[in-house]
Amino acid sequence: MVSYVSAFLYGVGGLVFAGMALLVALQERLVYVPVLPGLTKSYPITPARLRLTYEDVWLRSPDGVRLHAWFIKLFPDCRGPTLLFFQENAGNIAHRLEMVRIMLQKLQCNVFMLSYRGYGASEGFPSQHGITKDAQAALDHLSQRTDIDTSRILVFGRSLGGAVGSVVAKNNPDKVAALIVENTFTSILDMAGVLLPFLKYFIGGSAFKGPKILNFLVRSPWSTIDVIGEVKRPILFLSGLQDEMIPPIHMQMLYAKAAAHNRQCVFVEFPDGMHMDTWLSGGDHYWRTIKEFLKKHVPEGQDDESSKNDTAAALKSSI
């Protein structure tokens, strides 16, 4: 009997040790993937390839890291809503350009695409602390521009970007009109058990009831579930029910937490939506959902009425 108990304890100890080693050595590679397999860190295309009007923007994060972004406009003087877009964890902003091209047409908006530190043309190495600073720098830049309606800035984050965007929206209720979160996790702590199932017995977020003995090793916890309830601006949750990366229950939990404190929350499911293609598989329903949310919570100003003819002309020329 003693030998069986000893073997069991050694086995558990081995799992804990293995989990600790994996977390310490590989967690940044699991959370942040600036370079997709077989590709380079550089941008494969620019907005010019899709005939989009854009500006290369160079920023300095508060800790001095040089950042790159694209500010893509529907047309040069567009005063429509401006979406500050935070991408997923893998690849760079160039891989989202086709989606953004359609976004401009469907929503009649501007889109600011930030390259996190370590991604695309931005310098540095990704971390939660650093990316949070980068996101704030991007919002500060937008809020100081004179060529957009700064009262109509909203944050749009997908997957990791939803975690980033939630922090920005929470910290800047005076600068952010609304928040859109798509296919985002409750926390990296909870995702650890999804990516490496044996870790679910030793690590977890605030809703996890286990011992959490390895939580201290996670350098980028991104606990969205603990942030989303403090966001005071309207929130739209977009959930793809076929998400193969993040269990859809995560989005349901985020909505429940936010709705308990914020009456301006909307939750919409897309039955065929996977992690990266909900915007595509959702079709017109996806874009109509966002457009209705913007109409209600980021309404047009009086000066936008005079630009409607320019908007229509821009749309026709881009089709």
Coordinates of C-alpha atoms in Angstrom, one line a residue:
M1 CA 0.0 0.0 0.0
V2 CA 2.8 2.4 0.9
S3 CA 4.5 1.8 -2.4
Y4 CA 1.3 2.6 -4.3
V5 CA 0.8 5.9 -2.3
S6 CA 4.4 6.8 -2.9
A7 CA 4.1 6.2 -6.6
F8 CA 0.9 8.3 -6.7
L9 CA 2.6 11.1 -4.9
Y10 CA 5.6 11.0 -7.1
G11 CA 3.3 11.0 -10.2
V12 CA 1.5 14.1 -8.9
G13 CA 4.8 15.7 -8.1
G14 CA 6.1 15.0 -11.5
L15 CA 3.0 16.5 -13.2
V16 CA 3.3 19.7 -11.1
F17 CA 7.0 19.9 -11.9
A18 CA 6.4 19.4 -15.6
G19 CA 3.6 22.0 -15.5
M20 CA 5.9 24.5 -13.8
A21 CA 8.7 23.9 -16.3
L22 CA 6.3 24.3 -19.3
L23 CA 4.9 27.5 -17.8
V24 CA 8.2 29.1 -17.1
A25 CA 9.8 28.1 -20.4
L26 CA 7.0 28.4 -23.0
Q27 CA 4.2 30.6 -21.8
E28 CA 5.2 33.7 -23.9
R29 CA 5.3 31.5 -27.0
L30 CA 1.9 30.1 -26.2
V31 CA 0.3 33.5 -25.4
Y32 CA 2.1 35.7 -28.0
V33 CA 2.7 34.5 -31.6
P34 CA 3.9 37.5 -33.6
V35 CA 5.2 35.3 -36.4
L36 CA 3.0 32.6 -37.9
P37 CA 4.7 29.3 -38.9
G38 CA 6.4 29.6 -42.3
L39 CA 6.0 33.4 -42.5
T40 CA 8.2 36.3 -41.5
K41 CA 7.6 39.1 -38.9
S42 CA 7.1 41.7 -41.6
Y43 CA 3.8 42.7 -43.2
P44 CA 3.0 40.6 -46.2
I45 CA 0.8 43.5 -47.6
T46 CA -0.1 47.1 -46.7
P47 CA -3.5 48.8 -46.9
A48 CA -2.4 50.3 -50.3
R49 CA -2.7 46.8 -51.8
L50 CA -6.4 46.9 -51.1
R51 CA -6.6 50.6 -52.2
L52 CA -7.4 51.8 -48.7
T53 CA -6.7 55.4 -47.6
Y54 CA -4.2 55.1 -44.7
E55 CA -1.5 56.7 -42.7
D56 CA 1.6 55.1 -41.2
V57 CA 1.6 56.1 -37.5
W58 CA 4.6 55.8 -35.2
L59 CA 4.1 56.1 -31.5
R60 CA 6.1 55.9 -28.3
S61 CA 4.8 53.7 -25.5
P62 CA 5.2 55.3 -22.0
D63 CA 8.2 53.1 -21.4
G64 CA 9.9 54.3 -24.6
V65 CA 9.1 51.4 -27.0
R66 CA 8.6 52.5 -30.6
L67 CA 5.3 51.3 -32.0
H68 CA 3.8 51.1 -35.4
A69 CA 0.1 51.4 -36.5
W70 CA -2.0 52.0 -39.5
F71 CA -4.8 54.5 -39.4
I72 CA -7.2 53.6 -42.2
K73 CA -9.9 56.0 -43.2
L74 CA -13.1 55.5 -45.2
F75 CA -12.1 58.8 -46.9
P76 CA -9.8 61.6 -45.8
D77 CA -12.3 63.8 -44.0
C78 CA -14.5 61.0 -42.6
R79 CA -16.1 62.0 -39.2
G80 CA -17.8 58.7 -38.7
P81 CA -17.0 56.4 -35.7
T82 CA -13.3 55.4 -35.3
L83 CA -12.7 51.8 -34.2
L84 CA -9.5 51.2 -32.2
F85 CA -8.9 47.6 -33.2
F86 CA -6.9 45.2 -31.1
Q87 CA -6.0 41.9 -32.8
E88 CA -5.7 38.3 -31.7
N89 CA -2.5 36.9 -30.4
A90 CA -1.1 35.4 -33.7
G91 CA 0.2 37.1 -36.8
N92 CA 0.1 40.8 -37.4
I93 CA -2.3 43.6 -38.4
A94 CA -1.7 42.9 -42.2
H95 CA -3.5 39.5 -41.8
R96 CA -6.6 41.4 -40.8
L97 CA -6.8 43.9 -43.7
E98 CA -9.4 42.0 -45.7
M99 CA -11.7 42.1 -42.7
V100 CA -11.0 45.8 -42.1
R101 CA -11.7 46.6 -45.8
I102 CA -15.2 45.1 -45.4
M103 CA -15.6 46.8 -42.0
L104 CA -15.0 50.2 -43.5
Q105 CA -17.7 49.6 -46.2
K106 CA -20.3 48.0 -43.9
L107 CA -19.9 50.4 -40.9
Q108 CA -18.7 53.6 -42.7
C109 CA -16.0 54.1 -40.1
N110 CA -12.3 54.7 -39.6
V111 CA -10.1 51.9 -38.2
F112 CA -6.9 52.4 -36.2
M113 CA -4.8 49.1 -36.2
L114 CA -2.1 48.9 -33.6
S115 CA 0.9 46.6 -33.8
Y116 CA 1.6 45.4 -30.2
R117 CA 5.2 45.6 -29.2
G118 CA 7.1 42.7 -30.8
Y119 CA 4.5 42.4 -33.6
G120 CA 4.8 43.7 -37.2
A121 CA 7.1 46.8 -37.4
S122 CA 6.8 47.6 -33.6
E123 CA 9.9 47.1 -31.5
G124 CA 10.2 45.3 -28.1
F125 CA 8.9 42.1 -26.8
P126 CA 5.3 41.3 -25.9
S127 CA 4.0 41.1 -22.3
Q128 CA 0.8 42.0 -20.5
H129 CA 2.4 45.0 -18.8
G130 CA 3.9 46.3 -22.0
I131 CA 0.9 45.7 -24.3
T132 CA -1.4 47.5 -21.8
K133 CA 0.9 50.5 -22.2
D134 CA 0.9 50.2 -26.0
A135 CA -2.9 50.2 -26.1
Q136 CA -3.1 53.3 -23.9
A137 CA -0.6 55.1 -26.2
A138 CA -2.8 54.3 -29.2
L139 CA -5.9 55.6 -27.5
D140 CA -4.1 58.8 -26.3
H141 CA -3.0 59.4 -29.8
L142 CA -6.5 59.1 -31.2
S143 CA -8.1 61.2 -28.6
Q144 CA -5.7 64.1 -29.5
R145 CA -6.3 64.0 -33.2
T146 CA -8.3 66.9 -34.8
D147 CA -9.3 65.1 -38.0
I148 CA -11.8 62.7 -36.3
D149 CA -14.7 63.0 -34.0
T150 CA -13.1 62.0 -30.7
S151 CA -16.5 61.6 -29.1
R152 CA -17.0 58.6 -31.4
I153 CA -14.0 56.4 -30.5
L154 CA -14.8 52.8 -29.7
V155 CA -12.6 49.9 -28.9
F156 CA -13.0 46.6 -30.8
G157 CA -11.0 43.6 -29.5
R158 CA -11.0 40.0 -30.7
S159 CA -9.6 37.1 -28.6
L160 CA -6.5 38.5 -26.9
G161 CA -7.5 41.9 -28.2
G162 CA -10.8 41.7 -26.2
A163 CA -8.7 41.4 -23.0
V164 CA -6.6 44.3 -24.1
G165 CA -9.6 46.4 -25.1
S166 CA -11.4 45.7 -21.8
V167 CA -8.5 47.1 -19.8
V168 CA -8.4 50.2 -22.1
A169 CA -12.2 50.7 -21.8
K170 CA -12.2 50.3 -18.0
N171 CA -9.4 52.8 -17.6
N172 CA -10.7 55.4 -20.0
P173 CA -14.5 55.9 -19.7
D174 CA -14.0 59.5 -20.7
K175 CA -12.3 58.6 -24.0
V176 CA -14.1 55.4 -25.1
A177 CA -17.7 55.6 -26.3
A178 CA -18.2 51.8 -26.3
L179 CA -16.5 48.4 -26.3
I180 CA -16.9 45.4 -28.7
V181 CA -15.6 42.1 -27.5
E182 CA -15.4 39.0 -29.8
N183 CA -14.4 35.4 -28.9
T184 CA -12.4 36.4 -25.8
F185 CA -11.3 34.3 -22.9
T186 CA -12.1 34.9 -19.2
S187 CA -8.4 34.7 -18.4
I188 CA -5.2 33.1 -19.5
L189 CA -5.3 31.3 -16.2
D190 CA -8.4 29.5 -17.4
M191 CA -7.0 29.0 -20.9
A192 CA -4.0 27.2 -19.5
G193 CA -6.2 24.2 -18.6
V194 CA -7.7 24.3 -22.1
L195 CA -4.3 24.3 -23.9
L196 CA -2.7 21.9 -21.4
P197 CA -5.5 19.9 -19.8
F198 CA -3.5 18.5 -16.9
L199 CA -2.8 22.0 -15.7
K200 CA -6.5 22.6 -14.9
Y201 CA -6.0 20.9 -11.6
F202 CA -3.3 23.4 -10.5
I203 CA -4.1 26.7 -12.2
G204 CA -7.2 28.8 -12.8
G205 CA -8.9 32.2 -12.7
S206 CA -11.2 33.8 -10.1
A207 CA -14.0 31.4 -10.9
F208 CA -11.8 28.3 -10.5
K209 CA -12.3 26.3 -7.3
G210 CA -9.0 24.3 -7.3
P211 CA -5.8 25.0 -5.4
K212 CA -4.3 27.4 -8.0
I213 CA -0.8 26.5 -6.8
L214 CA 0.8 27.4 -10.2
N215 CA -1.0 30.7 -10.7
F216 CA 2.1 32.6 -9.5
L217 CA 4.1 31.4 -12.5
V218 CA 1.8 33.1 -15.1
R219 CA 3.4 36.3 -16.2
S220 CA 0.5 37.4 -18.5
P221 CA -2.8 36.4 -16.7
W222 CA -5.0 38.8 -18.7
S223 CA -7.9 38.3 -16.3
T224 CA -10.7 39.7 -18.4
I225 CA -13.3 38.3 -16.1
D226 CA -12.0 40.6 -13.3
V227 CA -12.0 43.7 -15.6
I228 CA -15.1 43.5 -17.6
G229 CA -17.4 44.1 -14.7
E230 CA -15.7 47.5 -14.1
V231 CA -16.3 48.7 -17.7
K232 CA -18.9 51.5 -17.5
R233 CA -19.4 52.0 -21.3
P234 CA -21.8 50.0 -23.5
I235 CA -20.5 46.6 -24.4
L236 CA -21.3 44.3 -27.4
F237 CA -20.3 40.7 -27.0
L238 CA -20.0 38.7 -30.3
S239 CA -19.7 35.0 -29.7
G240 CA -18.9 32.3 -32.4
L241 CA -20.5 29.0 -31.1
Q242 CA -18.0 26.9 -33.2
D243 CA -15.0 28.6 -31.6
E244 CA -12.3 25.9 -31.7
M245 CA -9.8 27.8 -29.6
I246 CA -11.7 29.4 -26.7
P247 CA -14.8 27.6 -25.3
P248 CA -17.9 29.7 -26.0
I249 CA -18.7 29.4 -22.3
H250 CA -16.0 32.0 -21.7
M251 CA -17.9 34.6 -23.6
Q252 CA -21.1 33.7 -21.7
M253 CA -19.3 34.2 -18.4
L254 CA -17.9 37.5 -19.4
Y255 CA -21.3 38.7 -20.4
A256 CA -22.9 37.6 -17.2
K257 CA -20.2 39.4 -15.2
A258 CA -20.5 42.6 -17.2
A259 CA -24.4 42.6 -17.3
A260 CA -24.5 42.3 -13.5
H261 CA -23.0 45.7 -13.2
N262 CA -23.8 47.3 -16.6
R263 CA -27.3 47.5 -18.2
Q264 CA -25.9 48.6 -21.5
C265 CA -24.6 45.1 -22.5
V266 CA -25.7 43.1 -25.6
F267 CA -24.8 39.5 -26.2
V268 CA -25.1 38.0 -29.7
E269 CA -24.3 34.4 -30.8
F270 CA -23.3 33.2 -34.3
P271 CA -24.1 29.5 -34.7
D272 CA -21.4 28.9 -37.4
G273 CA -18.8 31.3 -36.1
M274 CA -15.3 29.9 -35.5
H275 CA -12.5 31.6 -33.6
M276 CA -11.2 33.7 -36.5
D277 CA -14.0 33.7 -39.0
T278 CA -17.1 34.8 -37.1
W279 CA -17.0 38.1 -39.1
L280 CA -17.2 36.0 -42.3
S281 CA -19.5 33.2 -41.4
G282 CA -21.9 35.6 -39.6
G283 CA -22.5 37.4 -42.9
D284 CA -24.9 40.4 -43.0
H285 CA -26.2 39.5 -39.5
Y286 CA -22.7 40.1 -38.1
W287 CA -22.3 43.5 -39.6
R288 CA -25.9 44.5 -39.0
T289 CA -25.5 43.7 -35.3
I290 CA -22.5 46.0 -35.0
K291 CA -24.1 48.7 -37.1
E292 CA -27.2 48.8 -34.8
F293 CA -25.0 48.9 -31.7
L294 CA -23.1 51.9 -33.1
K295 CA -26.3 53.6 -34.1
K296 CA -27.6 53.4 -30.6
H297 CA -24.4 54.0 -28.6
V298 CA -22.1 56.0 -30.9
P299 CA -24.7 58.1 -32.7
E300 CA -23.9 60.6 -35.5
G301 CA -23.2 64.2 -34.7
Q302 CA -24.7 67.1 -36.6
D303 CA -21.5 67.5 -38.7
D304 CA -21.8 63.9 -39.9
E305 CA -25.0 64.8 -41.8
S306 CA -23.0 67.0 -44.2
S307 CA -20.6 64.2 -45.0
K308 CA -23.2 61.5 -46.0
N309 CA -22.8 62.3 -49.7
D310 CA -19.0 62.0 -49.4
T311 CA -19.4 58.7 -47.6
A312 CA -21.7 57.3 -50.3
A313 CA -19.2 58.3 -53.0
A314 CA -16.3 56.7 -51.1
L315 CA -18.2 53.5 -50.7
K316 CA -19.0 53.3 -54.5
S317 CA -15.4 54.0 -55.4
S318 CA -14.1 51.2 -53.1
I319 CA -16.4 48.5 -54.4

